[in-house]
PQR file with spaces between the fields and no chain letter, atoms N, CA, C, O and H, PARSE charges and radii, in Angstrom:
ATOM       1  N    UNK     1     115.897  112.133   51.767 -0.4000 1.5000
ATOM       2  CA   UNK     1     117.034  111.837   52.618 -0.0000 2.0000
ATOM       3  C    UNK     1     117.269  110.327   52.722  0.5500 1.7000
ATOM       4  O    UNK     1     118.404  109.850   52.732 -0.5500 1.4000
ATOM       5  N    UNK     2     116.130  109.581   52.801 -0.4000 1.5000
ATOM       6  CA   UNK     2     116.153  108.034   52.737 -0.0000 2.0000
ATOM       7  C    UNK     2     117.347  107.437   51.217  0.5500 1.7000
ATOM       8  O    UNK     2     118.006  106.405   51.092 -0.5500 1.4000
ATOM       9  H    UNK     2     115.208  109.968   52.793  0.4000 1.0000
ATOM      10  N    UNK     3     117.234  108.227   50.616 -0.4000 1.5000
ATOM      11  CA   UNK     3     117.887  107.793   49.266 -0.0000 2.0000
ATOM      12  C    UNK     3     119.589  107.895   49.635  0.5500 1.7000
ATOM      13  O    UNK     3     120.389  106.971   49.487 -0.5500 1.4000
ATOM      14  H    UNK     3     116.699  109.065   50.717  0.4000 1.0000
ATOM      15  N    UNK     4     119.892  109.228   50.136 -0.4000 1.5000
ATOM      16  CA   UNK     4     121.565  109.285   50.559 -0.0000 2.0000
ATOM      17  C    UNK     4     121.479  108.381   51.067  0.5500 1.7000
ATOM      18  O    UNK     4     121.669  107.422   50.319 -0.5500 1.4000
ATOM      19  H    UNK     4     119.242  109.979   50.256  0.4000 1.0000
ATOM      20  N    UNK     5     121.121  107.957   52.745 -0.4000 1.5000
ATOM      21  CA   UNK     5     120.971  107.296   53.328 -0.0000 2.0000
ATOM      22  C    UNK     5     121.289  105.584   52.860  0.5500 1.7000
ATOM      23  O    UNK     5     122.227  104.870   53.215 -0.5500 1.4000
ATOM      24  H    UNK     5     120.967  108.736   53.353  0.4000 1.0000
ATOM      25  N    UNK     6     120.314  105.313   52.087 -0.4000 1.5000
ATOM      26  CA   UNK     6     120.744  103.861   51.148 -0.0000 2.0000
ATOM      27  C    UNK     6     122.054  103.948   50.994  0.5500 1.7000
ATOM      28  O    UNK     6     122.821  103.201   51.602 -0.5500 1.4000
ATOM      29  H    UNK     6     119.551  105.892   51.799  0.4000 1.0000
ATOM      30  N    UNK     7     122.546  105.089   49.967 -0.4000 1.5000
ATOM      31  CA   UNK     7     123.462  104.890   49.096 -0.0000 2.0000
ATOM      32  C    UNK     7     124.965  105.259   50.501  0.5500 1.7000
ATOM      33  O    UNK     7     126.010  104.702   50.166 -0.5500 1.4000
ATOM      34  H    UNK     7     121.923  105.695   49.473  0.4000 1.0000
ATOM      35  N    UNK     8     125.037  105.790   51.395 -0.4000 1.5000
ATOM      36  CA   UNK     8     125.649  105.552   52.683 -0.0000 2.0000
ATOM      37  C    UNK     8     125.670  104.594   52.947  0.5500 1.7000
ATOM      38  O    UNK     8     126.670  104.450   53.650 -0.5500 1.4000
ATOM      39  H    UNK     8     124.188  106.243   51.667  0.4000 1.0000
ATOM      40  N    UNK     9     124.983  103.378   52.807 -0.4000 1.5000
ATOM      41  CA   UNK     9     124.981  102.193   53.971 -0.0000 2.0000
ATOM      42  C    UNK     9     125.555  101.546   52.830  0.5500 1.7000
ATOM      43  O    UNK     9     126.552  100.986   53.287 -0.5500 1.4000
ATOM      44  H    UNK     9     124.170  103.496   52.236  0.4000 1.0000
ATOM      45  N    UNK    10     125.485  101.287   51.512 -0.4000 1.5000
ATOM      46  CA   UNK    10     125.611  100.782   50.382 -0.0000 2.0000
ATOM      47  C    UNK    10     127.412  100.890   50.285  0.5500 1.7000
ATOM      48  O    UNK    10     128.125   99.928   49.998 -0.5500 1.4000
ATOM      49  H    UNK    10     124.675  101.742   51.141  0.4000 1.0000
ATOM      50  N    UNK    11     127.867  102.151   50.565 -0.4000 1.5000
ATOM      51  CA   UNK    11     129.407  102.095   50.536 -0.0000 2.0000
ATOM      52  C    UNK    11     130.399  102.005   51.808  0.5500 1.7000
ATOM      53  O    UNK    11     131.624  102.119   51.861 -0.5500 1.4000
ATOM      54  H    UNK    11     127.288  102.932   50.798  0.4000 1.0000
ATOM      55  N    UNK    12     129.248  101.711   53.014 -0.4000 1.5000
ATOM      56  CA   UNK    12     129.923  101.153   54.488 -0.0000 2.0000
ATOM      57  C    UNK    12     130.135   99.821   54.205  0.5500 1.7000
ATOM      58  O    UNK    12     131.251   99.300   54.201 -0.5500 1.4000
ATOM      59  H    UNK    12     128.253  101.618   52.971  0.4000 1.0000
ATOM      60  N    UNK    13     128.595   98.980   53.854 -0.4000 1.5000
ATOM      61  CA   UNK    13     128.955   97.681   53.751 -0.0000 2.0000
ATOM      62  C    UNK    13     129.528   97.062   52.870  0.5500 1.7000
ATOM      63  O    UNK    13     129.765   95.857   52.959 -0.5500 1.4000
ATOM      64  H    UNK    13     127.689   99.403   53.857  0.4000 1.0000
ATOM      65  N    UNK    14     129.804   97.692   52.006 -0.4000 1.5000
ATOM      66  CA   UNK    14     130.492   97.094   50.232 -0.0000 2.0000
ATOM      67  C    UNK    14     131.867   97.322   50.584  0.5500 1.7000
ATOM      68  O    UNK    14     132.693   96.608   50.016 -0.5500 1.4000
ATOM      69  H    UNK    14     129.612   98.670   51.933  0.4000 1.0000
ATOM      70  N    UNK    15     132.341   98.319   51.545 -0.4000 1.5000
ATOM      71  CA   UNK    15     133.395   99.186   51.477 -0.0000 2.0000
ATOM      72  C    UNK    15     133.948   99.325   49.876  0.5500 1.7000
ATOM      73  O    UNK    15     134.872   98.692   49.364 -0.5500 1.4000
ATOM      74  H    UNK    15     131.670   98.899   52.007  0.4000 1.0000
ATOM      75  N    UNK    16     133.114  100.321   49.274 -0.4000 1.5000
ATOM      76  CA   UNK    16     133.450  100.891   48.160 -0.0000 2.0000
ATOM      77  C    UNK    16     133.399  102.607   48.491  0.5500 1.7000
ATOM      78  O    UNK    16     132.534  103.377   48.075 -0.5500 1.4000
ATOM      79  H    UNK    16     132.363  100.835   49.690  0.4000 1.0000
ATOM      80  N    UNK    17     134.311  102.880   49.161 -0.4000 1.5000
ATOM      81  CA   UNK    17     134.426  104.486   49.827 -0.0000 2.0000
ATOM      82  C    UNK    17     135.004  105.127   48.484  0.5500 1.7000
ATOM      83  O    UNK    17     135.166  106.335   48.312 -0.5500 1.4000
ATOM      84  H    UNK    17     135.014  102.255   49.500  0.4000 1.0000
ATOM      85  N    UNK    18     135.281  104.140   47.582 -0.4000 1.5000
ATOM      86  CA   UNK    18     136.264  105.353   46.590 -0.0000 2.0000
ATOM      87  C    UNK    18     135.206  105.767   45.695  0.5500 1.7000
ATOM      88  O    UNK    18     135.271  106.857   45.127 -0.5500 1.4000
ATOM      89  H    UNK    18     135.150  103.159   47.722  0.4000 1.0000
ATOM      90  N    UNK    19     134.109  104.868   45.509 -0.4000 1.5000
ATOM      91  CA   UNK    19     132.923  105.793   44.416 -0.0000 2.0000
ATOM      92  C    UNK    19     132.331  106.835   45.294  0.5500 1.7000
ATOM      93  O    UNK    19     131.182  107.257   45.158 -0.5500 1.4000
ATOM      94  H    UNK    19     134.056  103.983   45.971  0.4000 1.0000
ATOM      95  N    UNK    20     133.184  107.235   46.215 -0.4000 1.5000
ATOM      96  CA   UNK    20     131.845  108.241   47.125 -0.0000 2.0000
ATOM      97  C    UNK    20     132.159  109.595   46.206  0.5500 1.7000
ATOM      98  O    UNK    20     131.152  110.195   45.832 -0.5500 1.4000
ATOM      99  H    UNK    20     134.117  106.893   46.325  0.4000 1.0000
ATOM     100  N    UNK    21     133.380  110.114   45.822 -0.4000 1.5000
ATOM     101  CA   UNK    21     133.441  111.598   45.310 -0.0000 2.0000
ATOM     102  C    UNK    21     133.279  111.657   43.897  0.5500 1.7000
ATOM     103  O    UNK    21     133.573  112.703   43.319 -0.5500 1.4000
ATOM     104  H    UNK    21     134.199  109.626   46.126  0.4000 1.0000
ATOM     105  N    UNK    22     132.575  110.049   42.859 -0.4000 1.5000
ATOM     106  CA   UNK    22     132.274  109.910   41.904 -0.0000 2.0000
ATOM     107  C    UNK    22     130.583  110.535   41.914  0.5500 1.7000
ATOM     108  O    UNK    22     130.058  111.320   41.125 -0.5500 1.4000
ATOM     109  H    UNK    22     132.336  109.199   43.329  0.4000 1.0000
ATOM     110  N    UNK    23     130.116  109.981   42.890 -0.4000 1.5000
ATOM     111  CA   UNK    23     128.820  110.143   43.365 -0.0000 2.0000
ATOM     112  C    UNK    23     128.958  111.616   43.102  0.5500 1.7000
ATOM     113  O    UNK    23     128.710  112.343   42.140 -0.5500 1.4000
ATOM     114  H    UNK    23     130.542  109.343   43.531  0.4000 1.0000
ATOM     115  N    UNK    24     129.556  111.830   44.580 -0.4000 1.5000
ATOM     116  CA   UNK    24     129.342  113.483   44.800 -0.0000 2.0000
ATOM     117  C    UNK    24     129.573  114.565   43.679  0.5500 1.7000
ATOM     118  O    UNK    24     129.288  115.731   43.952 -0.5500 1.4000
ATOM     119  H    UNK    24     129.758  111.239   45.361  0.4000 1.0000
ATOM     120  N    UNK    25     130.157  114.201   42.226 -0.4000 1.5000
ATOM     121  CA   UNK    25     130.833  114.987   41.805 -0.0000 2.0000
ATOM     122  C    UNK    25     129.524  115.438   40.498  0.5500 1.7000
ATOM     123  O    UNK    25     129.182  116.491   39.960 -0.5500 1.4000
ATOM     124  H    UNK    25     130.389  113.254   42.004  0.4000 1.0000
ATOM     125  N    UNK    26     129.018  113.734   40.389 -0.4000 1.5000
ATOM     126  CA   UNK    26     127.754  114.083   39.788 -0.0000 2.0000
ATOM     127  C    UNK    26     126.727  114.585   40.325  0.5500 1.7000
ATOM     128  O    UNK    26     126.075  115.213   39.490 -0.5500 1.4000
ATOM     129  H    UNK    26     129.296  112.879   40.826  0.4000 1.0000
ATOM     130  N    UNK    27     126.290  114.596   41.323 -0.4000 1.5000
ATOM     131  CA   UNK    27     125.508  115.113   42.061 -0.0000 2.0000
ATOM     132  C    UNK    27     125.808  116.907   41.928  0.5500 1.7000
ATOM     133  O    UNK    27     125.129  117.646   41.214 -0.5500 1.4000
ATOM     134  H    UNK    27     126.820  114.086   42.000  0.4000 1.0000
ATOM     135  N    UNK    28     126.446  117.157   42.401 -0.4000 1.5000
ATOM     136  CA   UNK    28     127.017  118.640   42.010 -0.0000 2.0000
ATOM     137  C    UNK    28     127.054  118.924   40.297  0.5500 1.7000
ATOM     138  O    UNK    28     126.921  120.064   39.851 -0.5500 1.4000
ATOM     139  H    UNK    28     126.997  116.557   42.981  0.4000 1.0000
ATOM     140  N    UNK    29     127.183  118.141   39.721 -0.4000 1.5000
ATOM     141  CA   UNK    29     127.164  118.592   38.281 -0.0000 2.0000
ATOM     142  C    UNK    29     126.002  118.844   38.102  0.5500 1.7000
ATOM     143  O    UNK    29     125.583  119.992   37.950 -0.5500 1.4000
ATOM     144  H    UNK    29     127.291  117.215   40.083  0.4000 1.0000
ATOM     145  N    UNK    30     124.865  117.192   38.084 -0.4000 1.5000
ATOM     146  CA   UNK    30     123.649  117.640   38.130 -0.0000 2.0000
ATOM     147  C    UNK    30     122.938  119.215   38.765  0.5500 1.7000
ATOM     148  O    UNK    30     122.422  120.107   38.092 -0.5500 1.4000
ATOM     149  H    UNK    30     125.205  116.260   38.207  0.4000 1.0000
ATOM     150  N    UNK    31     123.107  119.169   40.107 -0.4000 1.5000
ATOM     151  CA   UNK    31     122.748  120.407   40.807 -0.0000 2.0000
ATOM     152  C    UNK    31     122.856  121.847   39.771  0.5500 1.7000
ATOM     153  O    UNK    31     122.072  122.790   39.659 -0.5500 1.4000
ATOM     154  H    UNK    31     123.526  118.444   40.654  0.4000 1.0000
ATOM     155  N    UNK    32     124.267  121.544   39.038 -0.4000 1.5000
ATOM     156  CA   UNK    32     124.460  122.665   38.246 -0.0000 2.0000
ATOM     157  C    UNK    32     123.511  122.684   37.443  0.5500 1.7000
ATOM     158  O    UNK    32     122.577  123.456   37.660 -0.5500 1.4000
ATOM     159  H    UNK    32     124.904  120.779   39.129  0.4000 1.0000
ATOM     160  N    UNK    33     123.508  122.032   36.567 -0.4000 1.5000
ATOM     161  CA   UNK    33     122.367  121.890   35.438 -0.0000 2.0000
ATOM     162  C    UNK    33     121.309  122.511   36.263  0.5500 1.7000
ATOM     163  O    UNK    33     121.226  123.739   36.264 -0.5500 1.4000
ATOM     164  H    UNK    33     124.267  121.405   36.390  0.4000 1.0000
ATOM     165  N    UNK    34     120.467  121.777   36.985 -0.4000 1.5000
ATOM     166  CA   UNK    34     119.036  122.288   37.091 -0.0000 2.0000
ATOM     167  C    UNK    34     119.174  123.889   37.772  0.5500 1.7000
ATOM     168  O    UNK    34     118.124  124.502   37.966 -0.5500 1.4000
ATOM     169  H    UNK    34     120.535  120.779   36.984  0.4000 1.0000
ATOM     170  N    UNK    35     120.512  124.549   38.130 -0.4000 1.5000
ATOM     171  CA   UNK    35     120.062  125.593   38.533 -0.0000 2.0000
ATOM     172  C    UNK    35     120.792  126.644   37.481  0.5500 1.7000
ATOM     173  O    UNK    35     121.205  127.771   37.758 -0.5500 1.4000
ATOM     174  H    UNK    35     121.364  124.050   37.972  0.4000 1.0000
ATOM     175  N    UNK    36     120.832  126.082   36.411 -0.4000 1.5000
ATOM     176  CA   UNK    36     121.887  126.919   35.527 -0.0000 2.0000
ATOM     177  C    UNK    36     120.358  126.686   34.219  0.5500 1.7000
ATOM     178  O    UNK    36     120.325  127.348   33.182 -0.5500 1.4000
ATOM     179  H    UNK    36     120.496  125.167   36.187  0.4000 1.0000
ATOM     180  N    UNK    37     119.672  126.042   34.449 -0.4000 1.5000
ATOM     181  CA   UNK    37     118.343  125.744   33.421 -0.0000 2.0000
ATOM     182  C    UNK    37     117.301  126.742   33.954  0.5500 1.7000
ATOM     183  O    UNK    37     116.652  127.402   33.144 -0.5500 1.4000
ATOM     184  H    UNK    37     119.699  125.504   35.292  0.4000 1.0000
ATOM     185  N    UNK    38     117.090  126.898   35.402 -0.4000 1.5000
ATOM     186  CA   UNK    38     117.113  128.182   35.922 -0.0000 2.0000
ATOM     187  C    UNK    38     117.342  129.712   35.751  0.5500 1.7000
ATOM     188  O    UNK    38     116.684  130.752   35.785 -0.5500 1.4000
ATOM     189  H    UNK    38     117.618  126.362   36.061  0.4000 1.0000
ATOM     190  N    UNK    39     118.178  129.442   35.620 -0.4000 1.5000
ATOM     191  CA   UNK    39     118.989  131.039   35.320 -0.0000 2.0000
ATOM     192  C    UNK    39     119.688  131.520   34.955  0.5500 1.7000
ATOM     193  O    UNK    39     120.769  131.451   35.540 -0.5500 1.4000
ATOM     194  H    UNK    39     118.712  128.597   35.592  0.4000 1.0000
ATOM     195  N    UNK    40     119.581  132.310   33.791 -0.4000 1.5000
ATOM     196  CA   UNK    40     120.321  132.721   32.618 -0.0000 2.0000
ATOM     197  C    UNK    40     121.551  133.255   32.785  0.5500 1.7000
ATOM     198  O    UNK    40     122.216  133.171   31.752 -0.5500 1.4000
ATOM     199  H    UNK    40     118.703  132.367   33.316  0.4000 1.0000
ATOM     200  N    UNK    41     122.150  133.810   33.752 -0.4000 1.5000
ATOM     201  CA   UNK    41     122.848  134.431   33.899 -0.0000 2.0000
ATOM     202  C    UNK    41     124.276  133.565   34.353  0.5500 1.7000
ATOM     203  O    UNK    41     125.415  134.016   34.477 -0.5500 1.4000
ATOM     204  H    UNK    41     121.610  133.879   34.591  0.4000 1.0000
ATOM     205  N    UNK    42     123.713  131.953   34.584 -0.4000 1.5000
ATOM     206  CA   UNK    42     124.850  131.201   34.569 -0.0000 2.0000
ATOM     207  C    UNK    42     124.890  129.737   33.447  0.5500 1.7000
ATOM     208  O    UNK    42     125.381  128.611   33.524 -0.5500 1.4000
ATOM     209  H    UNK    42     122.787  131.587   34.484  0.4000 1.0000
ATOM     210  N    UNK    43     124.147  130.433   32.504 -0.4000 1.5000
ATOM     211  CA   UNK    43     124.308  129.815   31.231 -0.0000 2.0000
ATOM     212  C    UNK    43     125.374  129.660   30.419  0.5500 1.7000
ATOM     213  O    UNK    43     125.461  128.626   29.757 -0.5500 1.4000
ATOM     214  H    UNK    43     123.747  131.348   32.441  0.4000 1.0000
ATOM     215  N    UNK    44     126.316  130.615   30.337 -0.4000 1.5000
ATOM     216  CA   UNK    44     127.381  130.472   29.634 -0.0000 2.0000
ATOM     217  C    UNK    44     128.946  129.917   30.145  0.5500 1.7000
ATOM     218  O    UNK    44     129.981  129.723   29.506 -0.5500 1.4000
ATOM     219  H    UNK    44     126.245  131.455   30.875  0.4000 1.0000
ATOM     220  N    UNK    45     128.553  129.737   31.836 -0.4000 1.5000
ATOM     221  CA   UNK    45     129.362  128.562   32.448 -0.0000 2.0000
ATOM     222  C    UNK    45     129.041  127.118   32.314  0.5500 1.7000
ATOM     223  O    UNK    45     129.858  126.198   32.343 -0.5500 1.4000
ATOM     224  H    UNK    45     127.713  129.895   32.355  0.4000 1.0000
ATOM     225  N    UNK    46     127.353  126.998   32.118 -0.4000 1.5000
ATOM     226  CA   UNK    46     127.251  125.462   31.564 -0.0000 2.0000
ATOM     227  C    UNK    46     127.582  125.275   29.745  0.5500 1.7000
ATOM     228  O    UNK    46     127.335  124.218   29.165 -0.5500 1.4000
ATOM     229  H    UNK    46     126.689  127.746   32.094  0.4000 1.0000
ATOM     230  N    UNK    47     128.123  126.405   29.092 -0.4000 1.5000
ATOM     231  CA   UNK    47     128.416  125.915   28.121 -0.0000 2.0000
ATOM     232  C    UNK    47     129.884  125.614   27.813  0.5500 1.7000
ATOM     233  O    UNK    47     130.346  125.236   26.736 -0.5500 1.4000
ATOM     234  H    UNK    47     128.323  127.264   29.563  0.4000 1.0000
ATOM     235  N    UNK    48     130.549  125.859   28.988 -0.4000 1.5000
ATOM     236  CA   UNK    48     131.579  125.594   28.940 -0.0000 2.0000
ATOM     237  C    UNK    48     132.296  124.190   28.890  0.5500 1.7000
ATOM     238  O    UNK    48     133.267  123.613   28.400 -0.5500 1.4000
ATOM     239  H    UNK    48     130.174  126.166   29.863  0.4000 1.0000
ATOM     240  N    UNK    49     131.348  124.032   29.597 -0.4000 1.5000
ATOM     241  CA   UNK    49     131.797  122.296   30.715 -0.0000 2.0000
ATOM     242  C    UNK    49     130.916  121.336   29.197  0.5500 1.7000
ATOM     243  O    UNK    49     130.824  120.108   29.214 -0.5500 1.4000
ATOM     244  H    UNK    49     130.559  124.501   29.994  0.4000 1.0000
């Protein structure tokens, strides 16, 4: 949690709010991956992308 946290304070004080849904978008991609490396059954949606 310390890590969001950084990267929160990092786009208050920079005011760089517009990389926030760049962040988020990889973050969710990633997420996909490791739970699609997981489980087979949503393998052929990561071969899409």
């Amino acid at each position: 949690m310390e890590f969001f946290s950084e990267i929160w304070a990092f786009l208050r004080v920079r005011k760089k709010f517009w990389l926030a849904p760049i962040i988020i978008a990889l973050m969710l991609l990633g997420l996909l991956m490791i739970v699609a490396g997981q489980a087979t059954v949503l393998s052929p949606f990561l071969y899409a992308l």
